XYZ file of C-alpha atoms in Angstrom:
479
model
C -1.107 -14.979 -38.886
C -0.346 -14.413 -42.560
C -3.972 -15.037 -43.525
C -5.234 -12.572 -40.940
C -2.645 -9.902 -41.638
C -4.828 -7.771 -43.915
C -7.738 -7.861 -41.458
C -5.371 -6.920 -38.672
C -3.975 -4.073 -40.754
C -7.503 -2.660 -41.161
C -8.177 -2.984 -37.405
C -4.995 -1.107 -36.605
C -5.868 1.791 -38.888
C -5.623 4.333 -36.038
C -2.342 2.990 -34.675
C 0.474 5.486 -35.188
C 3.105 2.839 -35.986
C 0.948 0.139 -37.548
C 3.614 -1.597 -39.573
C 6.034 -1.875 -36.641
C 3.224 -3.222 -34.461
C 2.196 -5.829 -37.036
C 5.777 -7.057 -37.405
C 5.984 -7.561 -33.658
C 2.642 -9.369 -33.558
C 3.824 -11.705 -36.303
C 6.819 -12.621 -34.143
C 4.515 -13.254 -31.170
C 2.203 -15.454 -33.253
C 5.152 -17.438 -34.602
C 6.673 -18.027 -31.148
C 3.411 -18.447 -29.204
C 0.809 -19.744 -31.705
C -1.863 -20.232 -29.014
C -2.445 -16.462 -28.671
C -5.657 -15.039 -30.156
C -6.058 -11.393 -31.183
C -9.090 -9.107 -30.957
C -10.109 -5.438 -30.771
C -11.940 -4.265 -27.642
C -12.694 -1.009 -25.865
C -10.413 -0.158 -22.954
C -11.491 2.428 -20.365
C -8.661 4.292 -18.654
C -8.695 5.668 -15.109
C -9.624 9.142 -16.290
C -12.736 7.747 -17.982
C -11.430 8.068 -21.539
C -11.898 5.094 -23.865
C -10.013 3.633 -26.796
C -10.405 0.657 -29.074
C -7.217 -1.320 -28.513
C -5.805 -4.522 -29.853
C -5.366 -7.164 -27.191
C -4.229 -10.756 -27.272
C -4.916 -13.616 -24.892
C -3.328 -16.988 -24.415
C -1.136 -18.992 -22.110
C 2.582 -18.848 -21.382
C 4.442 -22.048 -20.442
C 6.002 -21.974 -16.992
C 8.032 -24.585 -15.130
C 7.874 -24.312 -11.360
C 9.062 -26.736 -8.659
C 9.410 -29.573 -11.169
C 5.940 -29.145 -12.700
C 4.736 -27.450 -15.887
C 1.943 -24.875 -15.966
C 0.169 -22.844 -18.630
C -0.450 -19.389 -17.184
C -3.317 -17.477 -18.864
C -2.507 -13.841 -19.649
C -3.951 -10.919 -21.579
C -1.950 -8.028 -23.067
C -3.411 -4.737 -24.303
C -1.410 -2.971 -27.028
C -1.570 0.817 -26.862
C -1.958 2.817 -30.063
C 1.489 4.336 -29.517
C 3.143 0.900 -29.577
C 6.053 0.059 -29.806
C 7.062 3.281 -28.052
C 4.808 2.567 -25.055
C 4.641 -0.720 -23.104
C 1.503 -2.876 -23.188
C -0.887 -3.263 -20.247
C -0.504 -6.795 -18.910
C -2.928 -8.869 -16.830
C -3.380 -12.417 -15.658
C -6.582 -14.028 -16.905
C -7.410 -16.622 -14.211
C -10.331 -19.012 -14.372
C -12.772 -19.407 -11.478
C -10.721 -22.336 -10.151
C -7.539 -20.252 -9.946
C -6.439 -17.904 -7.191
C -4.033 -15.001 -7.688
C -0.829 -15.315 -5.680
C -0.119 -11.676 -4.887
C 3.588 -10.990 -5.063
C 6.294 -8.666 -6.241
C 5.158 -8.773 -9.882
C 1.386 -9.334 -9.578
C -1.268 -7.402 -7.671
C -4.633 -8.650 -6.403
C -6.409 -7.540 -9.590
C -4.063 -9.643 -11.712
C -2.156 -6.635 -13.089
C 1.383 -7.662 -14.002
C 4.362 -5.438 -13.144
C 7.807 -6.270 -14.480
C 11.149 -4.455 -14.697
C 10.920 -5.021 -18.455
C 7.759 -2.871 -18.563
C 9.209 -0.165 -16.342
C 12.329 0.077 -18.509
C 10.526 -0.242 -21.841
C 12.500 1.354 -24.679
C 12.055 0.752 -28.414
C 13.705 -0.931 -30.300
C 15.413 -2.814 -27.474
C 12.094 -3.806 -25.889
C 9.810 -6.196 -27.775
C 6.644 -8.175 -27.072
C 8.447 -11.505 -27.355
C 11.149 -10.227 -24.998
C 8.434 -9.151 -22.564
C 6.777 -12.569 -22.654
C 10.145 -14.273 -22.088
C 10.766 -12.137 -18.986
C 7.213 -12.816 -17.835
C 7.902 -16.553 -18.023
C 11.229 -16.138 -16.190
C 9.644 -14.142 -13.353
C 6.690 -16.532 -13.069
C 9.150 -19.422 -12.776
C 10.628 -17.664 -9.742
C 7.235 -16.948 -8.191
C 4.167 -18.728 -9.574
C 1.398 -16.098 -9.989
C -1.602 -18.438 -9.735
C -2.630 -21.370 -7.575
C -5.426 -23.909 -7.662
C -8.419 -23.216 -5.412
C -10.504 -25.724 -3.513
C -14.208 -25.753 -4.413
C -15.143 -23.607 -1.405
C -12.356 -21.128 -2.105
C -13.383 -21.013 -5.760
C -16.856 -19.852 -4.779
C -15.407 -16.989 -2.762
C -12.973 -16.182 -5.553
C -15.668 -15.853 -8.232
C -16.808 -12.454 -6.990
C -13.284 -11.079 -6.983
C -12.793 -12.500 -10.474
C -15.774 -10.514 -11.715
C -14.010 -7.404 -10.419
C -10.766 -8.457 -12.077
C -12.650 -9.003 -15.323
C -13.894 -5.416 -15.167
C -10.347 -4.197 -14.618
C -8.951 -6.184 -17.546
C -11.823 -4.975 -19.721
C -10.867 -1.449 -18.724
C -13.502 -0.573 -16.094
C -11.637 1.215 -13.317
C -14.362 3.259 -11.648
C -14.010 2.657 -7.913
C -17.734 3.298 -7.422
C -18.682 0.412 -9.712
C -17.252 -2.222 -7.377
C -19.792 -4.298 -5.473
C -19.241 -4.769 -1.783
C -18.191 -8.249 -0.767
C -20.638 -9.808 1.667
C -24.205 -8.624 1.956
C -24.859 -9.415 5.578
C -25.199 -6.630 8.080
C -22.318 -6.757 10.510
C -23.947 -4.265 12.880
C -21.456 -3.347 15.600
C -19.189 -6.322 14.887
C -15.649 -5.007 15.233
C -13.305 -6.871 12.922
C -9.757 -5.899 12.069
C -7.231 -7.379 9.687
C -3.466 -7.393 10.137
C -1.590 -7.830 6.855
C 1.771 -9.524 7.272
C 2.710 -12.442 9.525
C 6.208 -11.330 10.487
C 7.221 -10.397 14.030
C 5.453 -7.033 13.847
C 2.243 -8.501 12.436
C 2.072 -11.168 15.128
C 2.891 -8.574 17.812
C -0.037 -6.454 16.580
C -2.387 -9.442 16.672
C -1.371 -10.373 20.219
C -1.557 -6.762 21.457
C -5.029 -6.221 19.963
C -6.193 -9.573 21.370
C -4.791 -8.729 24.830
C -6.495 -5.332 24.793
C -9.755 -7.058 23.782
C -10.806 -4.254 21.454
C -11.932 -6.360 18.482
C -14.495 -9.137 18.122
C -12.340 -10.794 15.481
C -8.759 -10.398 14.267
C -7.696 -11.773 10.878
C -3.988 -12.274 10.246
C -3.238 -12.324 6.513
C -0.123 -14.422 6.007
C 1.220 -13.569 2.545
C 4.377 -15.649 2.841
C 4.900 -18.700 0.668
C 4.672 -22.257 1.921
C 3.060 -23.732 5.010
C 2.538 -21.849 8.258
C 5.664 -21.679 10.367
C 7.200 -19.820 13.262
C 4.881 -17.472 15.128
C 1.975 -18.105 12.773
C 2.130 -21.805 13.495
C 2.281 -21.067 17.232
C -0.869 -18.950 16.966
C -2.621 -21.936 15.418
C -1.225 -24.418 17.927
C -2.284 -22.426 20.989
C -5.582 -21.250 19.470
C -5.618 -17.566 20.433
C -9.322 -16.675 20.837
C -11.033 -14.752 18.010
C -7.940 -14.892 15.762
C -8.144 -16.307 12.236
C -5.089 -16.950 10.060
C -5.616 -16.875 6.313
C -3.803 -16.461 3.000
C -6.979 -15.358 1.230
C -7.749 -11.633 0.929
C -11.470 -12.377 1.073
C -11.041 -13.318 4.750
C -10.473 -9.606 5.443
C -13.940 -8.607 4.161
C -15.794 -5.934 6.171
C -12.868 -5.052 8.439
C -13.201 -1.778 10.341
C -9.417 -1.343 10.456
C -6.715 -2.875 8.234
C -3.196 -2.762 9.694
C -0.311 -2.960 7.179
C 2.885 -4.445 8.637
C 4.506 -6.041 5.565
C 7.962 -5.096 4.365
C 9.735 -6.452 1.298
C 12.568 -8.876 1.990
C 14.136 -8.482 -1.448
C 17.807 -8.051 -2.323
C 17.622 -4.321 -3.020
C 20.950 -2.539 -2.833
C 20.029 1.107 -2.260
C 17.559 2.776 0.094
C 15.471 3.834 -2.901
C 15.441 0.228 -4.165
C 14.238 -0.983 -0.768
C 11.342 1.479 -0.776
C 10.491 0.663 -4.401
C 10.324 -3.028 -3.425
C 7.830 -2.104 -0.722
C 5.838 -0.058 -3.230
C 5.750 -3.046 -5.590
C 4.532 -5.211 -2.712
C 1.813 -2.732 -1.702
C 0.630 -2.518 -5.303
C -0.591 -6.095 -4.903
C -2.083 -5.632 -1.446
C -3.804 -2.261 -1.130
C -6.296 -2.686 -4.027
C -7.357 -6.076 -2.605
C -7.931 -5.014 1.007
C -9.581 -1.801 -0.194
C -11.926 -3.854 -2.367
C -12.992 -6.170 0.448
C -13.239 -3.464 3.155
C -14.317 -0.306 1.386
C -15.150 1.589 4.597
C -12.061 0.580 6.559
C -9.407 2.779 8.100
C -5.975 1.832 6.742
C -3.338 1.932 9.488
C 0.192 1.697 8.085
C 3.084 0.381 10.177
C 5.419 -0.594 7.309
C 8.659 1.333 6.743
C 9.269 4.084 5.959
C 5.899 4.862 7.443
C 5.482 8.354 5.945
C 6.148 7.168 2.389
C 4.174 3.920 2.679
C 1.178 5.786 4.111
C 1.304 8.080 1.072
C 1.524 5.024 -1.210
C -1.449 3.396 0.551
C -3.495 6.569 0.145
C -2.741 6.774 -3.565
C -3.357 3.081 -4.274
C -6.556 2.822 -2.242
C -8.309 6.007 -3.456
C -9.610 6.324 0.115
C -10.172 9.794 1.592
C -7.146 11.147 3.441
C -8.947 10.837 6.784
C -9.078 7.035 6.469
C -5.401 6.455 5.655
C -3.019 7.031 8.567
C 0.384 5.804 9.700
C 1.454 4.772 13.192
C 3.830 7.733 13.015
C 5.085 9.065 16.331
C 2.299 7.689 18.525
C 4.723 5.447 20.439
C 7.323 8.220 20.755
C 4.679 10.686 21.983
C 3.402 8.320 24.664
C 6.961 7.614 25.811
C 7.805 11.318 25.716
C 4.917 12.217 28.000
C 5.735 9.313 30.309
C 9.349 10.495 30.619
C 8.241 14.065 31.322
C 5.706 12.979 33.962
C 7.429 10.102 35.737
C 11.155 10.658 35.253
C 11.474 14.435 35.025
C 8.422 15.226 37.198
C 7.142 17.786 34.681
C 3.516 16.689 34.583
C 2.217 20.117 33.559
C 4.458 20.148 30.485
C 3.494 16.580 29.593
C -0.214 17.326 29.273
C -0.056 18.871 25.798
C 3.316 17.505 24.652
C 3.770 15.659 21.366
C 6.502 14.216 19.227
C 5.755 15.147 15.618
C 7.239 15.157 12.120
C 9.221 12.329 10.569
C 10.062 9.049 12.264
C 13.716 8.702 13.159
C 16.316 11.346 13.939
C 14.270 14.232 12.512
C 11.330 13.952 14.912
C 10.744 17.021 17.046
C 8.852 17.835 20.290
C 5.952 20.267 20.162
C 2.975 21.447 22.190
C -0.666 21.765 21.223
C -1.246 24.717 23.559
C 0.859 27.286 25.351
C 1.608 26.525 28.983
C 3.594 29.679 29.589
C 2.864 32.938 31.352
C 1.132 35.849 29.655
C 3.914 38.300 30.562
C 6.494 38.372 27.756
C 9.551 38.144 30.043
C 8.061 35.327 32.098
C 6.945 33.607 28.908
C 10.475 33.639 27.508
C 11.902 32.224 30.739
C 9.227 29.544 30.824
C 9.913 28.584 27.203
C 13.651 28.292 27.901
C 12.960 26.111 30.921
C 10.560 23.953 28.910
C 13.086 23.569 26.114
C 15.728 22.306 28.545
C 13.337 19.746 30.017
C 12.188 18.692 26.563
C 15.777 18.206 25.395
C 16.484 15.998 28.408
C 13.351 13.974 27.670
C 14.295 13.575 24.002
C 17.768 12.340 24.997
C 16.162 9.667 27.165
C 13.750 8.843 24.322
C 16.607 8.295 21.861
C 17.831 5.408 23.981
C 14.553 3.562 23.540
C 14.354 1.223 20.584
C 11.167 0.378 18.702
C 10.853 -3.373 19.025
C 7.992 -5.242 17.403
C 6.079 -5.780 20.625
C 6.242 -2.085 21.592
C 5.010 -1.011 18.140
C 2.316 -3.674 18.449
C 1.123 -2.095 21.698
C 1.041 1.301 20.000
C -1.009 -0.142 17.118
C -3.466 -1.673 19.610
C -3.795 1.740 21.273
C -4.686 3.356 17.931
C -7.106 0.572 16.981
C -8.817 0.976 20.365
C -9.364 4.705 19.769
C -10.720 4.087 16.269
C -13.055 1.180 16.987
C -14.466 2.712 20.177
C -14.728 6.191 18.636
C -12.863 7.613 21.627
C -12.086 10.970 19.997
C -8.668 10.706 21.627
C -5.663 12.689 20.342
C -2.733 10.728 18.872
C 0.362 11.770 16.944
C -0.149 9.839 13.696
C 1.057 10.150 10.109
C -1.531 12.201 8.245
C -1.586 14.290 5.086
C 0.333 17.427 6.076
C -0.423 19.533 3.011
C -1.668 22.947 4.144
C -0.045 22.667 7.577
C 3.012 24.768 8.465
C 3.181 26.138 4.894
C 3.702 22.634 3.454
C 2.425 22.569 -0.131
C 3.305 19.021 -1.183
C 1.379 15.786 -0.673
C 3.392 14.236 2.145
C 2.429 12.471 5.357
C 3.938 13.577 8.670
C 3.109 12.822 12.287
C 0.796 15.462 13.724
C -1.627 15.349 16.683
C -5.043 14.255 15.415
C -8.369 13.353 16.991
C -9.223 9.770 15.995
C -12.621 8.113 15.680
C -14.385 5.416 13.669
C -13.826 7.347 10.432
C -10.106 7.845 11.103
C -8.840 11.400 11.480
C -11.681 13.653 12.633
C -9.665 16.789 13.182
C -6.053 17.917 13.342
C -5.117 19.587 16.641
C -3.658 23.055 16.310
C -0.031 23.283 17.415
C 1.671 26.123 19.207
C 3.471 28.288 16.633
C 7.206 27.745 16.753
C 9.416 28.827 13.812
C 12.038 26.180 14.574
C 9.439 23.397 14.618
C 7.891 24.641 11.383
C 11.295 24.778 9.728
C 11.986 21.195 10.784
C 8.636 19.997 9.432
C 9.147 21.812 6.132
C 12.607 20.270 5.779
C 11.214 16.770 6.412
C 8.375 17.390 3.967
C 10.842 18.468 1.293
C 13.076 15.414 1.633
C 10.111 13.004 1.728
C 8.541 14.643 -1.328
C 11.830 14.381 -3.256
C 12.001 10.683 -2.382
C 8.400 10.074 -3.431
C 9.042 11.709 -6.792
C 11.602 8.993 -7.581
C 9.217 6.108 -6.919
C 7.293 4.259 -9.624
C 3.706 3.963 -8.482
């Protein structure tokens, strides 16, 4: 490093804190002599470019009794050391990326050390040490078989573009050149109880030609996933490889982080970290898919999916209050014998205690006095129905049936109305980017149109309150 110091000093001529940066790089070179340094052009998401110093090499990791050299690449910003570097894995064609809490499908590395970066406490050698520690908890790469390596090579070319700085979504080539025609394929991400329930419900409804279950858990197949393999459910494929999801018409997200988070915000942030490794991958392999989010909290995770995918808002929806709406109408029709009221009845807003009943058209008399009486009567019936609804839990199999119902409407282009989580900005005087359950017409392209609701000041106030609390929560997340 000493011999190259003058050359490096010239290369870093535009760096604001050149001397501090060089001192740090000397420490890196002394501790990890295998790293090589170079200057390359990095293209940011907004299209701007900068010549940045980057260094590549391997970090030693011990995992499950074996030793590994994990290839990485770090880009040093020109405001270093007051801004954290951009970190990526640099896998070879024979390596697969193990998407996890700290690594996404593109190989981008996310660590608490980066999120909490603060000079002079934070250093490059400290970052690399934490990287090694986290990789020893969860190995970020795995060895591919020859057939898997062939499928991985195309994704690696995309990763290479990302690590070189190319982030234009339009530049990505579509995986698979064959014409699927009317082949209806869906992917369910997550092999927990909810994921398996969705697979079984979709298979029972016979709405898809093929269902792929992406099992992102570590280790061999077990539990319900193993049972699916044992009993060979027709047209169901189980895979750990994101490329198996290619050309899906619908991608259902059911994963939830099982970390040791202490607060509600920590739990959601863990889910965000998990989605950061999933959404770019499924979006890459199925660029025309509808993303259907069933993970919790559904409003926030649908927003996260929309942001991470760069899909249009119409193609990112959450399961929302579809199940509650169907139950609500069933209770009105079959238990309370109010079939007329049930026709245009919906449960909307935020999942949980803050959901609210509403109607998409007015079923009351034209006369003002009669209208008021009819509204009061309807409100009493609706309150009774909501009380019954509160006693109904949302078990995995019931949510799975609801998901199958939504998938059916999308794949068959039914133009049926469902109460789903959709971008609510512009509705009911909501000005923030939040997702709430609202009645929408669904088709092959997702949300075709939002159904106009009957104006009700109390309902609007409830929706605005939910939007405000969700927006405040979203502002605290690190995307």
